[in-house]
Coordinates of C-alpha atoms and ligand atoms in Angstrom, one line a residue:
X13 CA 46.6 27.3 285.2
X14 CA 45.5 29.7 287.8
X15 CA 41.7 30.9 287.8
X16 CA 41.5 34.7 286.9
X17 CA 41.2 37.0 289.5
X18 CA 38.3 39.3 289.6
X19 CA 37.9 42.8 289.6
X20 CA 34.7 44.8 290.5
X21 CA 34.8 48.4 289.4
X22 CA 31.8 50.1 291.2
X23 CA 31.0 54.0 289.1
X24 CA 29.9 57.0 290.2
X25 CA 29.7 60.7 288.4
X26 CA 29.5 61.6 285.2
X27 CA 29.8 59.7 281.6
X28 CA 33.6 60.4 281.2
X29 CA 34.2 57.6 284.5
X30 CA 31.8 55.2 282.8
X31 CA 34.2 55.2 279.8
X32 CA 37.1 55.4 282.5
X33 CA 36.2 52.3 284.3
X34 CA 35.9 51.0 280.8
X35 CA 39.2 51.6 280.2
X36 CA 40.5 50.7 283.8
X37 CA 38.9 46.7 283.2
X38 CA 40.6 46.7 280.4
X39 CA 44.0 47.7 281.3
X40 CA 43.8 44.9 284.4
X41 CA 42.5 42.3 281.7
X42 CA 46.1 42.0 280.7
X43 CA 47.1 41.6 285.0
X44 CA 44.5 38.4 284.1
X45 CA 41.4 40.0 286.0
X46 CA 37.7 39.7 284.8
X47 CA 35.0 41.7 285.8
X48 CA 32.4 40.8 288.3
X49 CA 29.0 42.5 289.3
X50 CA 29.4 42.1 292.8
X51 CA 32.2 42.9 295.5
X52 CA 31.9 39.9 297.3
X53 CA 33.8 37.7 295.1
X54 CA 36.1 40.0 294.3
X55 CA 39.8 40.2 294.1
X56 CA 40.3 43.8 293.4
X57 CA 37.4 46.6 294.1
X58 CA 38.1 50.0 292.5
X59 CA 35.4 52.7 293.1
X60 CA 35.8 55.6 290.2
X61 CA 34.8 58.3 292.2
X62 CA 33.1 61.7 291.9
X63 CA 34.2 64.9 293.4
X64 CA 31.5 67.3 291.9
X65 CA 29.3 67.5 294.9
X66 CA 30.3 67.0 298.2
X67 CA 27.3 64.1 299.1
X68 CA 29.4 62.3 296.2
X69 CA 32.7 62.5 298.1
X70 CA 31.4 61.3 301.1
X71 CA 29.3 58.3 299.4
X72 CA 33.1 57.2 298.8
X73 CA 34.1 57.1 303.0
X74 CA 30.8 55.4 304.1
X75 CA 31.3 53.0 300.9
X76 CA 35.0 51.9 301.9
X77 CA 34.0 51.2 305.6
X78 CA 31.4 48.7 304.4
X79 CA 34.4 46.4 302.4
X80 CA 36.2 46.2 306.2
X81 CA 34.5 43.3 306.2
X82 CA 35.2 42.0 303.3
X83 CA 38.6 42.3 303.5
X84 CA 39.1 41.1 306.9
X85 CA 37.5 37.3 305.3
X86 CA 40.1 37.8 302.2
X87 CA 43.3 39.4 303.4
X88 CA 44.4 39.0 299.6
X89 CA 41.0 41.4 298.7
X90 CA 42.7 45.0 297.3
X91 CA 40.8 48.2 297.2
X92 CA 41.9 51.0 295.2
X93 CA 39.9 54.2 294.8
X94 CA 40.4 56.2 291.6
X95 CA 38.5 59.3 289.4
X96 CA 38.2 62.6 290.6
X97 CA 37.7 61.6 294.3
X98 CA 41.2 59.8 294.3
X99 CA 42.7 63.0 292.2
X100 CA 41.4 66.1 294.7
X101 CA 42.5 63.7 298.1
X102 CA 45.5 61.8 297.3
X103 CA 47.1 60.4 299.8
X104 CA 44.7 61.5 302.3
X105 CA 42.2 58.9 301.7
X106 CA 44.8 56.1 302.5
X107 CA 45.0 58.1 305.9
X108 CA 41.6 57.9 306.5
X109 CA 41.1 55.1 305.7
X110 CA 43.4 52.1 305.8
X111 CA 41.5 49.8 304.0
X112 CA 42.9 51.8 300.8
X113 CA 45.8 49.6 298.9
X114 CA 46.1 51.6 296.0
X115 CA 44.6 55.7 294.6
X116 CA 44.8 56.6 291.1
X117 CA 43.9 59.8 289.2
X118 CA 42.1 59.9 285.9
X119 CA 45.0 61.0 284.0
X120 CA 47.1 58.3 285.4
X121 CA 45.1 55.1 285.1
X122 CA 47.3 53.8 282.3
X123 CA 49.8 52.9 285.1
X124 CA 47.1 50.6 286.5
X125 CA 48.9 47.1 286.1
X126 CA 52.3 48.9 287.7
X127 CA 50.1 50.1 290.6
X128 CA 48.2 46.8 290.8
X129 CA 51.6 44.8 291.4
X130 CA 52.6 47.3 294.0
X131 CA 49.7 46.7 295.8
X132 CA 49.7 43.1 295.0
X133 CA 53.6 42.7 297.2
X134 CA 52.2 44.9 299.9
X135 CA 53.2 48.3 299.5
X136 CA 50.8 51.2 298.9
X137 CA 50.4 52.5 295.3
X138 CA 49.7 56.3 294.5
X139 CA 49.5 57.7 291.1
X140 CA 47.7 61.2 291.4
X141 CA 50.6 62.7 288.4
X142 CA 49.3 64.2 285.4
X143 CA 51.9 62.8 283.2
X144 CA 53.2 64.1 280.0
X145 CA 52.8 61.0 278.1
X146 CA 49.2 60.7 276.3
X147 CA 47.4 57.9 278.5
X148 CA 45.3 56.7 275.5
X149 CA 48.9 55.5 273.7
X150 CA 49.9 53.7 276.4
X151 CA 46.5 51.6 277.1
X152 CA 46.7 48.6 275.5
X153 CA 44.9 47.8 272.6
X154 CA 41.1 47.4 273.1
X155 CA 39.6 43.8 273.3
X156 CA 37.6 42.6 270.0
X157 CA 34.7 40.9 271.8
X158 CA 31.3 41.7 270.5
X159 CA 29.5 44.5 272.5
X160 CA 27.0 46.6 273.6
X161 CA 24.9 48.7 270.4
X162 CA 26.0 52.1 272.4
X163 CA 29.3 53.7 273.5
X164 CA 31.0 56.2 275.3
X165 CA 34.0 57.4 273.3
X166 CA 36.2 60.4 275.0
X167 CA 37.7 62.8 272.9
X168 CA 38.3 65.7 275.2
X169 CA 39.5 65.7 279.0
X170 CA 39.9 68.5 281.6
X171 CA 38.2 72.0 281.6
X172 CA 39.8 75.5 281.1
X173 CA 36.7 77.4 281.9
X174 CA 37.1 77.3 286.2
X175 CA 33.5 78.2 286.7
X176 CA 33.2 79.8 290.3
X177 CA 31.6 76.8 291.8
X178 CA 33.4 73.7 289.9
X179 CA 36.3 71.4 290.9
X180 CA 36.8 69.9 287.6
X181 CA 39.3 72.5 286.0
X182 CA 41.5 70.7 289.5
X183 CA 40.5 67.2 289.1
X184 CA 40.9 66.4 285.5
X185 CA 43.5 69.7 284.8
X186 CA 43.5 71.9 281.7
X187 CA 41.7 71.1 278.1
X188 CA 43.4 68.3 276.7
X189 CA 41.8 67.2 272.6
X190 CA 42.5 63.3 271.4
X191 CA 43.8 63.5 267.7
X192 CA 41.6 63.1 265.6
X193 CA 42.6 60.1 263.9
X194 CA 43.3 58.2 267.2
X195 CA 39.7 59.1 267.8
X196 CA 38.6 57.5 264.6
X197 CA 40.7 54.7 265.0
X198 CA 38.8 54.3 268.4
X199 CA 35.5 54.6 266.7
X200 CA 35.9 52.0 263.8
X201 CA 37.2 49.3 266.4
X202 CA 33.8 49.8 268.3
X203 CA 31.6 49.9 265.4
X204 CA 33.6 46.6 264.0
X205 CA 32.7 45.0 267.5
X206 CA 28.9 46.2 266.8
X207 CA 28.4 49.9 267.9
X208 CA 25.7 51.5 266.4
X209 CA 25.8 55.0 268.3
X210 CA 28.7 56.8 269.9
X211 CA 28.4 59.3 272.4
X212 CA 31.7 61.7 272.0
X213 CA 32.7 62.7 275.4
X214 CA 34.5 66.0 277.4
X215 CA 33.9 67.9 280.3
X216 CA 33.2 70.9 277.2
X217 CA 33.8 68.0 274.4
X218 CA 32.7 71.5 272.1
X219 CA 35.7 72.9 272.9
X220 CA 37.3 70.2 271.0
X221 CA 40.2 71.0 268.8
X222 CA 42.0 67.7 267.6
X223 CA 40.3 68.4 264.2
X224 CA 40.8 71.6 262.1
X225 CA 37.6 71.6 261.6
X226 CA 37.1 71.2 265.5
X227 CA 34.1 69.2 266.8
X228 CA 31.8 69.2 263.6
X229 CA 35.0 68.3 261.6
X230 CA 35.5 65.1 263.7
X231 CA 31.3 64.6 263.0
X232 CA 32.2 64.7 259.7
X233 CA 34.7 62.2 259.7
X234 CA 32.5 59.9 262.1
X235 CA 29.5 60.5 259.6
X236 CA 31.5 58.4 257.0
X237 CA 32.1 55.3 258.9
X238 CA 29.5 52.7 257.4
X239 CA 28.0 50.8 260.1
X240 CA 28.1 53.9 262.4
X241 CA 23.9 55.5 262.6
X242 CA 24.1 57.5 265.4
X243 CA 26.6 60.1 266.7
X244 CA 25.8 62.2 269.8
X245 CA 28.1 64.6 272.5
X246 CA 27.9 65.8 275.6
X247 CA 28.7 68.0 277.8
X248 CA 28.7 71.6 275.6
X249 CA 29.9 75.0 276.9
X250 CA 27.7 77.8 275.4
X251 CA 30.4 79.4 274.3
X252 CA 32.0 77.0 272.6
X253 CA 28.5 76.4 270.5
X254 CA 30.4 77.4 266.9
X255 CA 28.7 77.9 263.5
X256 CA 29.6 75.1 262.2
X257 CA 28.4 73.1 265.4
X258 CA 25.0 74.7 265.2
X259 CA 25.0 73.7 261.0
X260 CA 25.9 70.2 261.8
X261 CA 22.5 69.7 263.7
X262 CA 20.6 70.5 260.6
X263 CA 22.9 69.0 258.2
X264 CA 24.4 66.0 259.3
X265 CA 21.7 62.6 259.4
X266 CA 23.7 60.9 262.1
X267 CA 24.3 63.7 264.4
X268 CA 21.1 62.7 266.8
X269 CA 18.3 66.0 267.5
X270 CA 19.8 66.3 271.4
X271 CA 21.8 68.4 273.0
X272 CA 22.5 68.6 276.2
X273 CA 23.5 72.6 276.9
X274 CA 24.5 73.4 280.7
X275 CA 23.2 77.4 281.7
X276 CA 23.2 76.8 285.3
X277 CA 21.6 79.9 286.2
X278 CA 19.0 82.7 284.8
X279 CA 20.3 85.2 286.3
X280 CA 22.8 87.8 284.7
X281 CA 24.1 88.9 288.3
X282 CA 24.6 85.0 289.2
X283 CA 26.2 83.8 285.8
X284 CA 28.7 86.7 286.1
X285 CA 29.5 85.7 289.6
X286 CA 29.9 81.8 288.9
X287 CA 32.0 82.9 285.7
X288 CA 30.7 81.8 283.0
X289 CA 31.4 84.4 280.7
X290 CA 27.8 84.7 279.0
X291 CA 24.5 86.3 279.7
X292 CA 21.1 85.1 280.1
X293 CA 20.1 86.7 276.8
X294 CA 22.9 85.4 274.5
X295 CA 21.9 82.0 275.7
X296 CA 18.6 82.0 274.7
X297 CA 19.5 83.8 271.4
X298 CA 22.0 80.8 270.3
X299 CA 19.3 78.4 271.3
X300 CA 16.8 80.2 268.9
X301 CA 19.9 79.5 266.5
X302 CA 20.3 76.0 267.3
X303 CA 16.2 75.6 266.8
X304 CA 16.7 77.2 263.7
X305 CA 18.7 74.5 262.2
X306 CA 17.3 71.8 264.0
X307 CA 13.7 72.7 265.0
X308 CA 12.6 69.1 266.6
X309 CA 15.8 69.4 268.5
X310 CA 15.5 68.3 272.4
X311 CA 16.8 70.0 274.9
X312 CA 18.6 69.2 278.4
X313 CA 20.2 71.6 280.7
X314 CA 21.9 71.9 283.9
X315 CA 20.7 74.1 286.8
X316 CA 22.3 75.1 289.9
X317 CA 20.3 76.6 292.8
X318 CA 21.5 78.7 295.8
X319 CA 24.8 79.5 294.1
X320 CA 26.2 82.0 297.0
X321 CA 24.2 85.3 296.8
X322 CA 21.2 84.0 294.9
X323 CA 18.4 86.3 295.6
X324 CA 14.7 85.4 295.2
X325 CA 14.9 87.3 292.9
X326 CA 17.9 85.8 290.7
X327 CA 15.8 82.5 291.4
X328 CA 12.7 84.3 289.5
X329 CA 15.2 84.9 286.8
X330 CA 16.2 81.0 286.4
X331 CA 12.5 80.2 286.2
X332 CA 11.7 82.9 284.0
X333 CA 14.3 81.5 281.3
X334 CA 13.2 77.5 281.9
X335 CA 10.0 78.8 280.5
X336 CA 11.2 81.0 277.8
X337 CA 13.3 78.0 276.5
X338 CA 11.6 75.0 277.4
X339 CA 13.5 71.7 278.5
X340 CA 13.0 68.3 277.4
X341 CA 15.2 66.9 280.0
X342 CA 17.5 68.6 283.0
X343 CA 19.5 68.1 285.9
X344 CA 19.7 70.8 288.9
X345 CA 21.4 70.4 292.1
X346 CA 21.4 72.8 295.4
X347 CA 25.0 74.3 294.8
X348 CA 27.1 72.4 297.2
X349 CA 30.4 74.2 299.0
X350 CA 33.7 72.6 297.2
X351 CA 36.6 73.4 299.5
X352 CA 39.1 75.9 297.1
X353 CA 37.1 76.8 294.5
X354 CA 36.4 80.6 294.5
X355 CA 32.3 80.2 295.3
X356 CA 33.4 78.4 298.4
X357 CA 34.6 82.1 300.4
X358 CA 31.3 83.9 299.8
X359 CA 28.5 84.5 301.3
X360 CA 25.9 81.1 301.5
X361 CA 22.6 80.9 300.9
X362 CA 20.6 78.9 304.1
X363 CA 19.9 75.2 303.2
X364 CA 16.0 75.8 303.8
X365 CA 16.1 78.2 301.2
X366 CA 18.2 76.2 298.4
X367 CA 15.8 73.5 299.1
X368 CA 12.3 75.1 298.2
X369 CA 14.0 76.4 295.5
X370 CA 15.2 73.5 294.1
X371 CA 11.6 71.7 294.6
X372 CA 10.0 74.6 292.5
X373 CA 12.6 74.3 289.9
X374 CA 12.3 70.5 289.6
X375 CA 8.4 71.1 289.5
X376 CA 8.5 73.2 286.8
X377 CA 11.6 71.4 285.1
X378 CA 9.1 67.5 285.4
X379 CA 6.0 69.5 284.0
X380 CA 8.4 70.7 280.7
X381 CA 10.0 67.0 280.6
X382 CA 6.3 65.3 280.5
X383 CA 5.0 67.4 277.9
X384 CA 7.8 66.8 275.9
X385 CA 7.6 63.4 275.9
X386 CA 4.2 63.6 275.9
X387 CA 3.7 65.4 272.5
X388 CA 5.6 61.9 270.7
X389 CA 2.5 60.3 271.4
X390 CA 1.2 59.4 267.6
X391 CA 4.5 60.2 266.6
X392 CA 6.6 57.6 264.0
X393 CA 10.5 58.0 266.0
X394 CA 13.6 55.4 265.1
X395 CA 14.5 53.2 267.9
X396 CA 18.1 51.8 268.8
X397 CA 17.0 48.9 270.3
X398 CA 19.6 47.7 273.7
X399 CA 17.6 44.8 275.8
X400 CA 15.1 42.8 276.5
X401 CA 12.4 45.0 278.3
X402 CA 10.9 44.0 282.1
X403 CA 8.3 42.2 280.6
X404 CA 8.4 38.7 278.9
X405 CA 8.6 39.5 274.9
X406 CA 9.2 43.2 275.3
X407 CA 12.4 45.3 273.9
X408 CA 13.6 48.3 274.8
X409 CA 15.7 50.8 273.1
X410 CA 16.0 54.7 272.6
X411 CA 14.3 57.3 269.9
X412 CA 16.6 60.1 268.7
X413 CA 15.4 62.2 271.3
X414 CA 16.8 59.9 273.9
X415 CA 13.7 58.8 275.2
X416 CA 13.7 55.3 276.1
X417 CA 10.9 53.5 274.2
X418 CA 9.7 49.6 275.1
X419 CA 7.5 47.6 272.2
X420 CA 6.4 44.4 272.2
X421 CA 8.2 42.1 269.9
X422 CA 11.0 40.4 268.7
X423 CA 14.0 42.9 267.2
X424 CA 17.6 42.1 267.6
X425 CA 19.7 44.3 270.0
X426 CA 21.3 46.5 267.6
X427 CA 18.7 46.8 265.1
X428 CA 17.1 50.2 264.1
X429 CA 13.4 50.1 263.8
X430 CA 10.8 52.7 263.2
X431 CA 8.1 52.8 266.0
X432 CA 4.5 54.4 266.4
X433 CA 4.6 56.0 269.6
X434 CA 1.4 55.0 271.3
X435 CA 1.1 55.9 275.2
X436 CA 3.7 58.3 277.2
X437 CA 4.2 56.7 280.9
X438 CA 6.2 58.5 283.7
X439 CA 9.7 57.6 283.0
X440 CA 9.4 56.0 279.3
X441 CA 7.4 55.8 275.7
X442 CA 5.3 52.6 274.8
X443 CA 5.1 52.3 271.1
X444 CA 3.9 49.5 268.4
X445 CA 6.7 48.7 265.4
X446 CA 5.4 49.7 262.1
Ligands
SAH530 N1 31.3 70.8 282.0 C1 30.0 70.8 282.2 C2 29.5 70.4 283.6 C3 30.3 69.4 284.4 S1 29.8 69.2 286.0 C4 29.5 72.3 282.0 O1 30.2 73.2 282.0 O2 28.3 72.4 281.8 C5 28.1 68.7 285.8 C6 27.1 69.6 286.5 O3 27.3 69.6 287.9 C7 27.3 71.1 286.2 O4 26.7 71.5 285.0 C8 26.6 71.8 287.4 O5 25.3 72.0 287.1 C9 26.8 70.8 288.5 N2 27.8 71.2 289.5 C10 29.1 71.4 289.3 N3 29.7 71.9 290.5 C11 28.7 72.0 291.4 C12 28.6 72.4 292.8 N4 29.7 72.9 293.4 N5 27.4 72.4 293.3 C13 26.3 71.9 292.7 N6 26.3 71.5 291.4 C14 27.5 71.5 290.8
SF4_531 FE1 33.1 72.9 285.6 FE2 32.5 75.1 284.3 FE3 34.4 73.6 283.4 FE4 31.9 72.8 283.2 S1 32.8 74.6 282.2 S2 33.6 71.5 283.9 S3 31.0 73.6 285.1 S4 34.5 74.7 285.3
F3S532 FE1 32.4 63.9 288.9 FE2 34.9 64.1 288.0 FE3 32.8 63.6 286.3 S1 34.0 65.3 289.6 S2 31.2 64.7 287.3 S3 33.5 62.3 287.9 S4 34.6 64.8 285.9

């Protein structure tokens, strides 16, 4: 018998290429690879790229140059790039870069093993189509090995929105809902293999529609599933936040008390220009809503600064609503010029400036994330626990609010176990089982 060849899939971006390179492994498993944690034994490297920002393009150019190396000690070695990176670019990334064997969009990745024997007799394989055929009923079947407690599931794909500033709506195409029941089928493999939470994933996985009942309907059916304790989603459109959605977070156990709920800006001039269709005001009203039904509910946002146009003055407004609403976790980012997206042709906002805005918006954002976490302290929260901790007889796992929580002790990954919260540190919660 031959020894299996090995694959090492390096991920950048967002959740949805996590699950990808997931998925990816698992189509090659049947080509006879096996993952490996580092490049240099590798057979195959695939990087599932990110086009969001253009830093995370170019990570992807500076990363391929350092496998020249490799490949010139392993002739056999085959680099492919796929994700977003390898949808926007194309072709044009094997001309930059020769090293390339193989590119392949997200929407085409169930063609892997095809593209892998391509590459395999020499030729260069492209696949940047976004074919008719559903790429979920083409995957093979997923492997029954015992895993992780936690999982990314996706259940929607592409975005319809085409926010001013945004590639996604051209790299992963138009709004595209996995039936329910393939979903469910999905999610009652992973829990038999020993998931305890699933995240539900979509570039606006609230915009969900394989159910009639659209995303709390597919909650609902996920809420019956014995063995399944936690359900969570992410990433939400505001305007996709329906009433049943909102009723869910006070009604349904498993549905976790987080929500992750992207504004971007605070400014009514600014969120008109980037498109998003909603004011400063109605967002802040449907969070009052969302409070309503679920008052301990946590809070995460994303934030753009410097969006073309942004006055100090549209800034003021952006801080004005982080403290009105109050985050227990965010992300922000200096907008960042994509080539063909509308924001791209007006007028920009000087890098100096972006940047001291951005460090006063992170100040502020880090002061709201601390207290948060700081108010669990004496607090009983539920902990998923996923690993041993750093140190010797520690575990770590995360509360319902997402915060990662280490106690000293001996549970079994998977188990669910109440905790006393006892001390907040920088980046995590120290608590004692009760
Ligand atoms: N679908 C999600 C976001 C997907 S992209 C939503 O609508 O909320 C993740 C985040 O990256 C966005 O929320 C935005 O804050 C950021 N982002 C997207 N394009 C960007 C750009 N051109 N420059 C800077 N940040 C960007
Ligand atoms: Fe991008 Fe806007 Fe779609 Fe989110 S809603 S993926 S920010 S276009
Ligand atoms: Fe990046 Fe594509 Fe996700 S651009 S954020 S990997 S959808």
């Amino acid at each position: 018998m031959t020894a299996p060849k090995k694959l090492y899939i390096k991920t950048y971006g967002c959740q949805m290429n996590v699950y990808d390179s997931e998925r990816m492994s698992e189509a090659l498993g049947g080509e006879g690879y096996v993952p490996t944690e580092t490049p240099d034994d590798a057979d195959m490297i695939l990087l599932n790229t990110c086009h969001i920002r253009e830093k995370a393009a170019e990570k992807v150019y500076s990363e391929l140059g350092r496998f020249r190396s490799l490949k010139d000690e392993k002739p056999d070695l085959k680099i492919g790039v796929a994700g977003c990176v390898a949808q926007a670019e194309g072709a044009e990334i094997m001309a930059r870069q020769p090293l390339v064997d193989l590119v392949v969009g997200p929407q085409s990745y169930h063609r892997l093993p095809e593209l892998e024997r391509k590459a395999r007799a020499g030729e260069k394989a492209l696949d940047t189509d976004f074919p008719e055929e559903d790429k979920f009923d083409h995957l093979a079947g997923r492997p029954k090995a015992k895993r992780a407690p936690t999982a990314f599931l996706t259940v929607q794909e592409g975005c319809d929105k085409f926010c001013a500033f945004c590639v996604v709506p051209y790299t992963r195409g138009a709004e595209v809902s996995r039936p329910a029941e393939q979903v469910l089928r999905e999610a009652r493999d992973l829990v038999e293999r020993g998931v305890r939470e699933i995240t539900l994933l979509g570039q606006n996985v609230n915009a969900y529609h394989g159910h009639d009942g659209g995303l709390a309907g597919l909650i609902w059916d996920l809420d019956k599933i014995d063995g399944l304790e936690r359900i969570r989603f992410t990433t939400s459109h505001p305007n996709d936040m329906d009433d049943a959605l909102i009723e869910a977070h006070g009604t349904c156990d498993k549905l976790m008390p987080y929500l992750h709920l992207p504004v971007q800006s605070g400014s009514d001039r600014i969120l008109k220009r980037m498109n998003r269709k909603h004011t400063a005001e109605q967002y802040i009203r449907l969070i009052e809503r969302i409070r309503a039904a679920r008052p301990d509910l946590l809070l995460s946002g994303d934030f753009i600064v410097g969006f073309p146009e942004e006055t100090d003055a549209d800034f003021a407004d952006t801080m004005a609503l982080i403290e009105t609403v109050g985050y227990g976790q965010a992300y922000s980012f200096k907008y960042s010029t994509r080539p063909g997206t509308p924001a791209a042709e007006r007028a920009q906002v000087a890098e100096d400036v972006k940047s001291a805005r951005l460090q006063a918006l992170q100040a502020l954002l880090r002061e709201q994330q601390q207290a948060a976490q700081d108010t669990m302290v004496g607090r009983e929260v539920n902990v998923l626990f996923e690993k041993p901790g750093r140190e010797a007889g520690q575990m770590v796992g995360k509360s319902e609010y997402l915060h990662a929580v280490h106690v000293t002790g001996d549970v079994p990954v998977g188990d669910i176990r109440r905790v006393r919260i006892l001390q907040s540190n920088p980046n995590s919660l120290a608590g004692a089982l009760s």
